[in-house]
Amino acid sequence: MNQVIKELYDIEAQAGEIMENVNLSRQRIQEQKKAQMEEISIGVEAELEGRMTILKEQLEEQAREEIQQLIENSRQQIEQINETYGDNLHAYAQEIVRKITEV
């Protein structure tokens, strides 16, 4: 009987050691997972920042191109207006003189 009780105590001690080892293993695994998640988070954050930088540069370049196109379009319109004004200056002046003298 004493032998059975002793064996039961041994089994209980072994079970306690196993549970302690399981808890330690679980804690190590949780720490590893936490470290992996932090690494992944840092990697994702760096990748997103890189992508955002690229997108920002692309948008800035696109804006510069659009501004240049607007400048060119405005310049062409001004040239056309000046050309029309220069070509018709004499006709405009004659029309103004005619209207003034009609009164």
PDB file of C-alpha atoms in Angstrom:
ATOM      1  CA  MET A   1       0.000   0.000   0.000  1.00  0.00           C
ATOM      2  CA  ASN A   2       2.800   2.354   0.868  1.00  0.00           C
ATOM      3  CA  GLN A   3       4.369   1.519  -2.462  1.00  0.00           C
ATOM      4  CA  VAL A   4       1.177   2.493  -4.294  1.00  0.00           C
ATOM      5  CA  ILE A   5       0.977   5.780  -2.391  1.00  0.00           C
ATOM      6  CA  LYS A   6       4.636   6.476  -3.137  1.00  0.00           C
ATOM      7  CA  GLU A   7       4.088   5.776  -6.821  1.00  0.00           C
ATOM      8  CA  LEU A   8       1.031   8.051  -6.804  1.00  0.00           C
ATOM      9  CA  TYR A   9       3.133  10.838  -5.247  1.00  0.00           C
ATOM     10  CA  ASP A  10       5.820  10.237  -7.877  1.00  0.00           C
ATOM     11  CA  ILE A  11       3.223  10.367 -10.632  1.00  0.00           C
ATOM     12  CA  GLU A  12       1.804  13.559  -9.132  1.00  0.00           C
ATOM     13  CA  ALA A  13       5.308  15.096  -8.949  1.00  0.00           C
ATOM     14  CA  GLN A  14       5.985  14.102 -12.561  1.00  0.00           C
ATOM     15  CA  ALA A  15       2.644  15.557 -13.599  1.00  0.00           C
ATOM     16  CA  GLY A  16       3.556  18.783 -11.778  1.00  0.00           C
ATOM     17  CA  GLU A  17       6.911  18.909 -13.601  1.00  0.00           C
ATOM     18  CA  ILE A  18       5.196  18.236 -16.915  1.00  0.00           C
ATOM     19  CA  MET A  19       2.681  21.030 -16.257  1.00  0.00           C
ATOM     20  CA  GLU A  20       5.506  23.380 -15.276  1.00  0.00           C
ATOM     21  CA  ASN A  21       7.386  22.494 -18.470  1.00  0.00           C
ATOM     22  CA  VAL A  22       4.208  22.985 -20.487  1.00  0.00           C
ATOM     23  CA  ASN A  23       3.680  26.408 -18.921  1.00  0.00           C
ATOM     24  CA  LEU A  24       7.303  27.381 -19.608  1.00  0.00           C
ATOM     25  CA  SER A  25       7.008  26.142 -23.201  1.00  0.00           C
ATOM     26  CA  ARG A  26       3.759  28.017 -23.663  1.00  0.00           C
ATOM     27  CA  GLN A  27       5.326  31.187 -22.272  1.00  0.00           C
ATOM     28  CA  ARG A  28       8.336  30.832 -24.616  1.00  0.00           C
ATOM     29  CA  ILE A  29       6.044  30.258 -27.591  1.00  0.00           C
ATOM     30  CA  GLN A  30       3.958  33.306 -26.658  1.00  0.00           C
ATOM     31  CA  GLU A  31       7.120  35.421 -26.377  1.00  0.00           C
ATOM     32  CA  GLN A  32       8.309  34.123 -29.757  1.00  0.00           C
ATOM     33  CA  LYS A  33       4.943  34.900 -31.335  1.00  0.00           C
ATOM     34  CA  LYS A  34       4.984  38.370 -29.799  1.00  0.00           C
ATOM     35  CA  ALA A  35       8.493  38.992 -31.160  1.00  0.00           C
ATOM     36  CA  GLN A  36       7.457  37.685 -34.594  1.00  0.00           C
ATOM     37  CA  MET A  37       4.381  39.926 -34.613  1.00  0.00           C
ATOM     38  CA  GLU A  38       6.528  42.931 -33.701  1.00  0.00           C
ATOM     39  CA  GLU A  39       8.961  42.083 -36.510  1.00  0.00           C
ATOM     40  CA  ILE A  40       6.099  41.671 -38.961  1.00  0.00           C
ATOM     41  CA  SER A  41       4.547  44.929 -37.789  1.00  0.00           C
ATOM     42  CA  ILE A  42       7.841  46.779 -38.233  1.00  0.00           C
ATOM     43  CA  GLY A  43       8.299  45.218 -41.679  1.00  0.00           C
ATOM     44  CA  VAL A  44       4.783  46.117 -42.782  1.00  0.00           C
ATOM     45  CA  GLU A  45       5.167  49.634 -41.435  1.00  0.00           C
ATOM     46  CA  ALA A  46       8.452  50.098 -43.299  1.00  0.00           C
ATOM     47  CA  GLU A  47       6.951  48.705 -46.502  1.00  0.00           C
ATOM     48  CA  LEU A  48       3.912  50.967 -46.235  1.00  0.00           C
ATOM     49  CA  GLU A  49       6.108  53.972 -45.581  1.00  0.00           C
ATOM     50  CA  GLY A  50       8.173  53.110 -48.653  1.00  0.00           C
ATOM     51  CA  ARG A  51       5.077  52.741 -50.783  1.00  0.00           C
ATOM     52  CA  MET A  52       3.660  56.004 -49.464  1.00  0.00           C
ATOM     53  CA  THR A  53       6.912  57.772 -50.313  1.00  0.00           C
ATOM     54  CA  ILE A  54       6.790  56.394 -53.857  1.00  0.00           C
ATOM     55  CA  LEU A  55       3.129  57.405 -54.251  1.00  0.00           C
ATOM     56  CA  LYS A  56       3.854  60.870 -52.882  1.00  0.00           C
ATOM     57  CA  GLU A  57       6.704  61.313 -55.367  1.00  0.00           C
ATOM     58  CA  GLN A  58       4.485  60.117 -58.217  1.00  0.00           C
ATOM     59  CA  LEU A  59       1.712  62.523 -57.221  1.00  0.00           C
ATOM     60  CA  GLU A  60       4.156  65.406 -56.942  1.00  0.00           C
ATOM     61  CA  GLU A  61       5.557  64.606 -60.392  1.00  0.00           C
ATOM     62  CA  GLN A  62       2.057  64.360 -61.834  1.00  0.00           C
ATOM     63  CA  ALA A  63       1.149  67.721 -60.263  1.00  0.00           C
ATOM     64  CA  ARG A  64       4.309  69.307 -61.723  1.00  0.00           C
ATOM     65  CA  GLU A  65       3.451  67.938 -65.165  1.00  0.00           C
ATOM     66  CA  GLU A  66      -0.126  69.221 -64.930  1.00  0.00           C
ATOM     67  CA  ILE A  67       1.106  72.643 -63.827  1.00  0.00           C
ATOM     68  CA  GLN A  68       3.532  72.750 -66.744  1.00  0.00           C
ATOM     69  CA  GLN A  69       0.715  71.792 -69.123  1.00  0.00           C
ATOM     70  CA  LEU A  70      -1.507  74.550 -67.697  1.00  0.00           C
ATOM     71  CA  ILE A  71       1.318  77.052 -68.070  1.00  0.00           C
ATOM     72  CA  GLU A  72       1.857  76.005 -71.687  1.00  0.00           C
ATOM     73  CA  ASN A  73      -1.872  76.163 -72.464  1.00  0.00           C
ATOM     74  CA  SER A  74      -2.110  79.630 -70.887  1.00  0.00           C
ATOM     75  CA  ARG A  75       0.920  80.817 -72.837  1.00  0.00           C
ATOM     76  CA  GLN A  76      -0.600  79.584 -76.092  1.00  0.00           C
ATOM     77  CA  GLN A  77      -3.914  81.286 -75.319  1.00  0.00           C
ATOM     78  CA  ILE A  78      -2.139  84.554 -74.547  1.00  0.00           C
ATOM     79  CA  GLU A  79      -0.208  84.311 -77.806  1.00  0.00           C
ATOM     80  CA  GLN A  80      -3.451  83.703 -79.734  1.00  0.00           C
ATOM     81  CA  ILE A  81      -5.155  86.664 -78.040  1.00  0.00           C
ATOM     82  CA  ASN A  82      -2.162  88.913 -78.739  1.00  0.00           C
ATOM     83  CA  GLU A  83      -2.045  87.721 -82.344  1.00  0.00           C
ATOM     84  CA  THR A  84      -5.777  88.319 -82.804  1.00  0.00           C
ATOM     85  CA  TYR A  85      -5.468  91.742 -81.203  1.00  0.00           C
ATOM     86  CA  GLY A  86      -2.443  92.618 -83.373  1.00  0.00           C
ATOM     87  CA  ASP A  87      -4.127  91.405 -86.563  1.00  0.00           C
ATOM     88  CA  ASN A  88      -7.366  93.273 -85.825  1.00  0.00           C
ATOM     89  CA  LEU A  89      -5.960  96.368 -84.118  1.00  0.00           C
ATOM     90  CA  HIS A  90      -6.462  98.522 -87.195  1.00  0.00           C
ATOM     91  CA  ALA A  91     -10.031  97.226 -87.675  1.00  0.00           C
ATOM     92  CA  TYR A  92     -10.837  97.815 -83.994  1.00  0.00           C
ATOM     93  CA  ALA A  93      -9.450 101.348 -84.167  1.00  0.00           C
ATOM     94  CA  GLN A  94     -11.478 102.114 -87.310  1.00  0.00           C
ATOM     95  CA  GLU A  95     -14.649 100.740 -85.674  1.00  0.00           C
ATOM     96  CA  ILE A  96     -14.083 102.897 -82.593  1.00  0.00           C
ATOM     97  CA  VAL A  97     -13.485 106.005 -84.715  1.00  0.00           C
ATOM     98  CA  ARG A  98     -16.607 105.245 -86.809  1.00  0.00           C
ATOM     99  CA  LYS A  99     -18.767 104.886 -83.682  1.00  0.00           C
ATOM    100  CA  ILE A 100     -17.381 108.092 -82.211  1.00  0.00           C
ATOM    101  CA  THR A 101     -17.980 110.056 -85.406  1.00  0.00           C
ATOM    102  CA  GLU A 102     -21.525 108.713 -85.860  1.00  0.00           C
ATOM    103  CA  VAL A 103     -22.797 110.618 -82.889  1.00  0.00           C
TER     104      VAL A 103
END
